[in-house]
Amino acid sequence: TYGDNEADWSSTDWLIGADWYPVPDTMVYGKVSTGYKSGGFNNVLAAADDGPVFKPEEILAYQVGHKSQFRNKSVQVNSEVFYYEYSDLQVNQLIANVNYVRNAAEATIFGVDTDITWLVNESVRVDLGLSYLDATYDEFSTFFVVTQQVEDLAGSTMLKAPEWSGRLGLEYSANIGSGWEVTPRLSFSWASDTKLSSFDDPGQLQEAWTRTDLSLDILSPGQRWLVQLFATNLEDEMVFTNGGLNGSGVRTLTGRPPRMYGARVRYTY
C-alpha cells in the first residue's frame, strides 16, 4: 500500500536441475529455473498512463556448467554458460522530469563465466577470471530528454553490461623468520566499453578500462598484529560507474576513487 494505491503480488517459482560426475573431481550440471522480483510503487504519481504502480519482474534462466579439480586438487576450474529471458523488466525512466520505475522492457542475456584458481605451491596462489556477455533489450521504448523524443531501444545493449571483463590475482606468502609472515598481492581487472545509461549516449559511455592494485601484508608472530601497505588504481584512471540525466538533459556521472596509497594496522586480542 502506498497512499491510496494498493496492490499485491505472489509468485510460485521452480527449479529443475541435474548433476553428473563423469570422472572423479568433475561435476557437470544443468538447470532451468524461474525467478521473481516484486513490484512496487513510485514515490510520486508518475506521468505515464500506467500510474504509480509497477509490476513484478520475472526471469526464466537456463544454466549449464562444470566444476572441476586437477593436479591433486591444486587447480579449480569453474565454468558456466547461461541464458536469461526477462519479462516486465523494471527500468528506471525519466518522463516529464520525473524519475520512476516502469515495466518498460523485455530483455535477454547470454553469457559465459570462467574462474580458475591455481595453488602453485604452499606459498603461491593464482586467480583468473573471464566473462563474456551479450545483453540486449528485446522491447524497450522510453523518453530521452536530450532529443525530446521517445526512443526505440530494441536491440540495444543493456546498461552496465560490458561485453568482456576479466581479472587476475597473484599472491605469495612467505615466512621470513621468527614467526613473521609477509604476503604481497597483485590484483588486475579490466572491462570493455560499458554503457552507463540505457540510451546510446556517448556522454554516458565508460570506455574500456584497466585497474591495478598492490598490497603487502605483514603478520606478526602469534598473528596478533597485521600491518597492510596498499596502493590502489595505479593507472590513476577515472572510471565512471553510474550515469544519469536530470530534467534539463544535464549528464551526471559518478566514479571510483583516484590512485590511493595508504597503510592499515589491525590488532587482534
Tab-separated table of C-alpha atoms in Angstrom:
chain	number	residue	atom	x	y	z
A	1	THR	CA	0.000	0.000	0.000
A	2	TYR	CA	1.203	3.482	-0.899
A	3	GLY	CA	-1.158	6.408	-0.306
A	4	ASP	CA	-4.482	5.483	-1.823
A	5	ASN	CA	-2.913	2.803	-4.019
A	6	GLU	CA	-2.962	-0.880	-3.195
A	7	ALA	CA	-1.500	-3.912	-4.930
A	8	ASP	CA	-0.361	-7.386	-4.013
A	9	TRP	CA	1.764	-9.892	-5.835
A	10	SER	CA	2.674	-13.524	-5.393
A	11	SER	CA	4.756	-15.981	-7.327
A	12	THR	CA	5.460	-19.698	-7.325
A	13	ASP	CA	8.891	-20.304	-8.781
A	14	TRP	CA	10.509	-23.589	-9.692
A	15	LEU	CA	13.887	-25.118	-10.412
A	16	ILE	CA	14.741	-28.310	-12.296
A	17	GLY	CA	18.360	-29.393	-12.278
A	18	ALA	CA	20.691	-32.351	-12.551
A	19	ASP	CA	24.308	-33.058	-11.562
A	20	TRP	CA	26.606	-35.579	-13.220
A	21	TYR	CA	30.076	-36.791	-12.250
A	22	PRO	CA	31.632	-38.166	-15.462
A	23	VAL	CA	35.030	-38.572	-13.787
A	24	PRO	CA	36.291	-38.055	-10.230
A	25	ASP	CA	36.712	-34.400	-9.214
A	26	THR	CA	34.484	-33.152	-12.052
A	27	MET	CA	30.836	-32.216	-11.721
A	28	VAL	CA	28.743	-31.233	-14.744
A	29	TYR	CA	25.402	-29.600	-14.038
A	30	GLY	CA	22.412	-28.111	-15.776
A	31	LYS	CA	19.340	-26.373	-14.503
A	32	VAL	CA	16.303	-24.386	-15.588
A	33	SER	CA	14.606	-22.076	-13.121
A	34	THR	CA	12.316	-19.112	-12.745
A	35	GLY	CA	12.807	-16.029	-10.611
A	36	TYR	CA	10.749	-13.121	-9.398
A	37	LYS	CA	11.321	-9.522	-8.288
A	38	SER	CA	8.399	-7.901	-6.541
A	39	GLY	CA	6.538	-4.953	-7.977
A	40	GLY	CA	6.140	-1.708	-6.078
A	41	PHE	CA	5.109	1.910	-6.015
A	42	ASN	CA	6.763	5.025	-7.309
A	43	ASN	CA	7.006	7.771	-4.729
A	44	VAL	CA	5.150	10.218	-6.985
A	45	LEU	CA	2.130	9.988	-9.251
A	46	ALA	CA	4.075	9.291	-12.402
A	47	ALA	CA	3.129	10.898	-15.666
A	48	ALA	CA	2.739	7.619	-17.519
A	49	ASP	CA	-0.578	6.002	-18.292
A	50	ASP	CA	0.185	3.023	-16.023
A	51	GLY	CA	0.254	5.271	-12.942
A	52	PRO	CA	2.368	4.868	-9.810
A	53	VAL	CA	2.280	1.051	-9.615
A	54	PHE	CA	4.855	-1.090	-11.402
A	55	LYS	CA	4.522	-4.853	-11.873
A	56	PRO	CA	6.856	-7.655	-10.802
A	57	GLU	CA	9.852	-8.576	-12.915
A	58	GLU	CA	10.201	-12.222	-13.931
A	59	ILE	CA	13.055	-14.283	-15.315
A	60	LEU	CA	13.440	-17.680	-16.961
A	61	ALA	CA	17.030	-18.884	-16.564
A	62	TYR	CA	18.970	-21.676	-18.286
A	63	GLN	CA	22.389	-22.629	-16.883
A	64	VAL	CA	24.924	-25.302	-17.852
A	65	GLY	CA	28.366	-25.607	-16.345
A	66	HIS	CA	31.035	-27.644	-14.657
A	67	LYS	CA	33.207	-27.571	-11.549
A	68	SER	CA	36.476	-29.452	-11.924
A	69	GLN	CA	39.671	-30.042	-9.968
A	70	PHE	CA	43.029	-31.076	-11.421
A	71	ARG	CA	46.624	-31.731	-10.330
A	72	ASN	CA	45.764	-33.277	-6.989
A	73	LYS	CA	43.050	-30.665	-6.443
A	74	SER	CA	45.520	-27.773	-6.686
A	75	VAL	CA	43.683	-26.354	-9.724
A	76	GLN	CA	39.983	-25.467	-9.556
A	77	VAL	CA	38.140	-24.580	-12.790
A	78	ASN	CA	34.511	-23.427	-12.736
A	79	SER	CA	32.731	-22.514	-15.967
A	80	GLU	CA	29.112	-21.704	-16.749
A	81	VAL	CA	27.083	-20.837	-19.822
A	82	PHE	CA	23.800	-19.080	-19.091
A	83	TYR	CA	20.811	-17.656	-20.926
A	84	TYR	CA	18.281	-15.412	-19.196
A	85	GLU	CA	14.894	-14.263	-20.500
A	86	TYR	CA	13.414	-11.272	-18.653
A	87	SER	CA	9.794	-10.169	-18.884
A	88	ASP	CA	8.361	-6.961	-17.443
A	89	LEU	CA	11.922	-5.824	-16.766
A	90	GLN	CA	11.878	-2.970	-14.270
A	91	VAL	CA	13.682	0.038	-15.718
A	92	ASN	CA	14.308	3.476	-14.247
A	93	GLN	CA	12.926	6.103	-16.619
A	94	LEU	CA	12.645	9.860	-16.881
A	95	ILE	CA	9.350	11.245	-18.199
A	96	ALA	CA	8.099	14.788	-17.638
A	97	ASN	CA	11.127	15.437	-15.407
A	98	VAL	CA	10.119	12.609	-13.072
A	99	ASN	CA	12.299	9.603	-12.284
A	100	TYR	CA	10.316	6.437	-11.691
A	101	VAL	CA	10.248	2.708	-12.337
A	102	ARG	CA	8.209	1.298	-15.180
A	103	ASN	CA	7.763	-2.141	-16.718
A	104	ALA	CA	9.109	-0.914	-19.998
A	105	ALA	CA	11.249	-3.696	-21.331
A	106	GLU	CA	11.906	-7.303	-22.139
A	107	ALA	CA	15.482	-8.479	-22.404
A	108	THR	CA	17.691	-11.497	-22.998
A	109	ILE	CA	21.184	-12.142	-21.679
A	110	PHE	CA	23.627	-14.749	-22.940
A	111	GLY	CA	26.890	-15.165	-21.114
A	112	VAL	CA	29.891	-17.308	-20.285
A	113	ASP	CA	31.835	-17.166	-16.992
A	114	THR	CA	35.088	-18.950	-16.215
A	115	ASP	CA	37.014	-18.831	-12.931
A	116	ILE	CA	40.336	-20.561	-12.301
A	117	THR	CA	42.197	-20.901	-9.009
A	118	TRP	CA	45.694	-22.428	-9.025
A	119	LEU	CA	47.554	-23.238	-5.822
A	120	VAL	CA	51.013	-23.395	-7.375
A	121	ASN	CA	52.555	-24.466	-4.067
A	122	GLU	CA	52.115	-23.723	-0.369
A	123	SER	CA	53.154	-20.108	-0.954
A	124	VAL	CA	51.814	-19.055	-4.377
A	125	ARG	CA	48.186	-18.644	-5.444
A	126	VAL	CA	46.918	-17.502	-8.865
A	127	ASP	CA	43.313	-16.460	-9.624
A	128	LEU	CA	41.940	-15.878	-13.124
A	129	GLY	CA	38.502	-14.849	-14.302
A	130	LEU	CA	36.979	-14.132	-17.699
A	131	SER	CA	33.393	-13.196	-18.592
A	132	TYR	CA	31.513	-12.646	-21.849
A	133	LEU	CA	28.083	-11.006	-22.005
A	134	ASP	CA	25.591	-10.382	-24.779
A	135	ALA	CA	22.840	-8.438	-23.003
A	136	THR	CA	20.203	-6.727	-25.153
A	137	TYR	CA	16.767	-5.188	-24.793
A	138	ASP	CA	14.178	-7.017	-26.883
A	139	GLU	CA	11.429	-4.465	-26.244
A	140	PHE	CA	12.112	-1.059	-24.761
A	141	SER	CA	10.707	2.367	-25.642
A	142	THR	CA	11.317	5.365	-23.422
A	143	PHE	CA	11.538	9.147	-23.497
A	144	PHE	CA	15.024	10.614	-23.993
A	145	VAL	CA	15.246	14.105	-22.532
A	146	VAL	CA	18.216	15.077	-24.743
A	147	THR	CA	16.323	14.538	-28.014
A	148	GLN	CA	12.858	15.182	-26.510
A	149	GLN	CA	11.640	12.070	-28.296
A	150	VAL	CA	10.553	8.553	-27.442
A	151	GLU	CA	13.451	6.269	-28.384
A	152	ASP	CA	13.019	2.659	-29.507
A	153	LEU	CA	15.926	0.841	-27.880
A	154	ALA	CA	15.058	-2.684	-29.007
A	155	GLY	CA	18.329	-4.405	-29.865
A	156	SER	CA	20.428	-2.008	-27.787
A	157	THR	CA	22.912	-3.227	-25.194
A	158	MET	CA	21.730	-3.109	-21.603
A	159	LEU	CA	23.375	-0.703	-19.193
A	160	LYS	CA	26.289	-1.859	-17.023
A	161	ALA	CA	26.812	-4.971	-19.144
A	162	PRO	CA	30.302	-4.884	-20.712
A	163	GLU	CA	30.814	-7.467	-23.428
A	164	TRP	CA	34.135	-8.603	-21.939
A	165	SER	CA	35.596	-8.401	-18.445
A	166	GLY	CA	38.303	-10.206	-16.562
A	167	ARG	CA	40.561	-10.300	-13.552
A	168	LEU	CA	43.945	-11.629	-12.468
A	169	GLY	CA	45.197	-12.128	-8.924
A	170	LEU	CA	48.673	-13.140	-7.737
A	171	GLU	CA	49.559	-13.833	-4.108
A	172	TYR	CA	52.767	-15.012	-2.453
A	173	SER	CA	53.071	-15.876	1.241
A	174	ALA	CA	56.452	-16.322	2.897
A	175	ASN	CA	57.748	-16.868	6.424
A	176	ILE	CA	60.728	-14.542	6.859
A	177	GLY	CA	61.836	-15.932	10.192
A	178	SER	CA	60.988	-15.709	13.886
A	179	GLY	CA	57.301	-16.259	13.090
A	180	TRP	CA	56.905	-13.179	10.855
A	181	GLU	CA	54.951	-13.668	7.628
A	182	VAL	CA	54.676	-11.395	4.584
A	183	THR	CA	52.113	-11.650	1.778
A	184	PRO	CA	52.394	-9.409	-1.292
A	185	ARG	CA	49.357	-9.347	-3.614
A	186	LEU	CA	48.665	-8.034	-7.103
A	187	SER	CA	45.126	-7.603	-8.422
A	188	PHE	CA	44.385	-6.628	-12.022
A	189	SER	CA	40.924	-6.136	-13.529
A	190	TRP	CA	39.586	-4.825	-16.805
A	191	ALA	CA	36.387	-4.404	-18.806
A	192	SER	CA	35.395	-3.379	-22.313
A	193	ASP	CA	33.185	-0.378	-23.107
A	194	THR	CA	30.276	-0.098	-20.663
A	195	LYS	CA	27.042	1.842	-21.099
A	196	LEU	CA	26.002	3.810	-18.012
A	197	SER	CA	22.586	4.581	-19.498
A	198	SER	CA	20.040	2.549	-21.416
A	199	PHE	CA	20.364	5.109	-24.221
A	200	ASP	CA	23.107	5.017	-26.841
A	201	ASP	CA	24.506	8.242	-25.384
A	202	PRO	CA	28.261	8.833	-25.943
A	203	GLY	CA	28.264	11.133	-22.907
A	204	GLN	CA	27.297	8.191	-20.685
A	205	LEU	CA	29.703	5.593	-22.038
A	206	GLN	CA	32.629	4.359	-19.967
A	207	GLU	CA	35.352	3.317	-22.379
A	208	ALA	CA	37.417	0.172	-21.799
A	209	TRP	CA	39.461	0.418	-18.622
A	210	THR	CA	42.044	-1.392	-16.513
A	211	ARG	CA	42.803	-1.230	-12.801
A	212	THR	CA	45.834	-2.489	-10.876
A	213	ASP	CA	46.031	-2.773	-7.082
A	214	LEU	CA	49.011	-3.774	-4.934
A	215	SER	CA	49.190	-4.684	-1.263
A	216	LEU	CA	51.671	-6.079	1.261
A	217	ASP	CA	50.536	-7.770	4.484
A	218	ILE	CA	52.980	-8.105	7.373
A	219	LEU	CA	51.780	-10.505	10.064
A	220	SER	CA	53.461	-10.698	13.465
A	221	PRO	CA	54.282	-13.889	15.408
A	222	GLY	CA	51.119	-15.172	17.019
A	223	GLN	CA	49.095	-13.334	14.340
A	224	ARG	CA	48.073	-10.535	16.718
A	225	TRP	CA	49.405	-7.611	14.687
A	226	LEU	CA	48.714	-7.081	10.995
A	227	VAL	CA	50.168	-4.177	9.030
A	228	GLN	CA	48.988	-3.705	5.465
A	229	LEU	CA	50.538	-1.347	2.939
A	230	PHE	CA	48.459	-0.753	-0.176
A	231	ALA	CA	48.270	1.158	-3.434
A	232	THR	CA	45.071	1.118	-5.497
A	233	ASN	CA	44.265	2.220	-9.038
A	234	LEU	CA	47.907	2.539	-10.061
A	235	GLU	CA	46.808	3.743	-13.507
A	236	ASP	CA	45.115	6.703	-11.779
A	237	GLU	CA	42.316	6.297	-14.318
A	238	MET	CA	38.909	7.840	-13.724
A	239	VAL	CA	36.381	5.028	-14.183
A	240	PHE	CA	32.727	6.032	-14.083
A	241	THR	CA	30.290	3.527	-12.621
A	242	ASN	CA	26.940	5.369	-12.757
A	243	GLY	CA	25.357	7.860	-15.119
A	244	GLY	CA	22.159	9.835	-15.306
A	245	LEU	CA	20.271	12.780	-16.750
A	246	ASN	CA	18.264	15.409	-14.970
A	247	GLY	CA	15.129	17.012	-16.388
A	248	SER	CA	17.189	19.579	-18.318
A	249	GLY	CA	19.298	16.948	-20.043
A	250	VAL	CA	22.417	17.634	-17.953
A	251	ARG	CA	24.513	14.487	-17.523
A	252	THR	CA	25.663	13.373	-14.083
A	253	LEU	CA	28.418	10.801	-13.606
A	254	THR	CA	29.897	9.169	-10.513
A	255	GLY	CA	33.099	7.173	-10.463
A	256	ARG	CA	35.648	5.247	-8.474
A	257	PRO	CA	38.353	6.926	-6.364
A	258	PRO	CA	41.646	8.005	-7.995
A	259	ARG	CA	45.017	6.456	-7.166
A	260	MET	CA	45.443	5.983	-3.422
A	261	TYR	CA	48.290	4.911	-1.140
A	262	GLY	CA	47.946	4.006	2.490
A	263	ALA	CA	48.505	1.733	5.426
A	264	ARG	CA	46.234	-0.159	7.808
A	265	VAL	CA	47.027	-1.589	11.239
A	266	ARG	CA	44.966	-4.254	12.984
A	267	TYR	CA	45.408	-5.775	16.419
A	268	THR	CA	43.588	-8.942	17.481
A	269	TYR	CA	43.217	-9.708	21.176
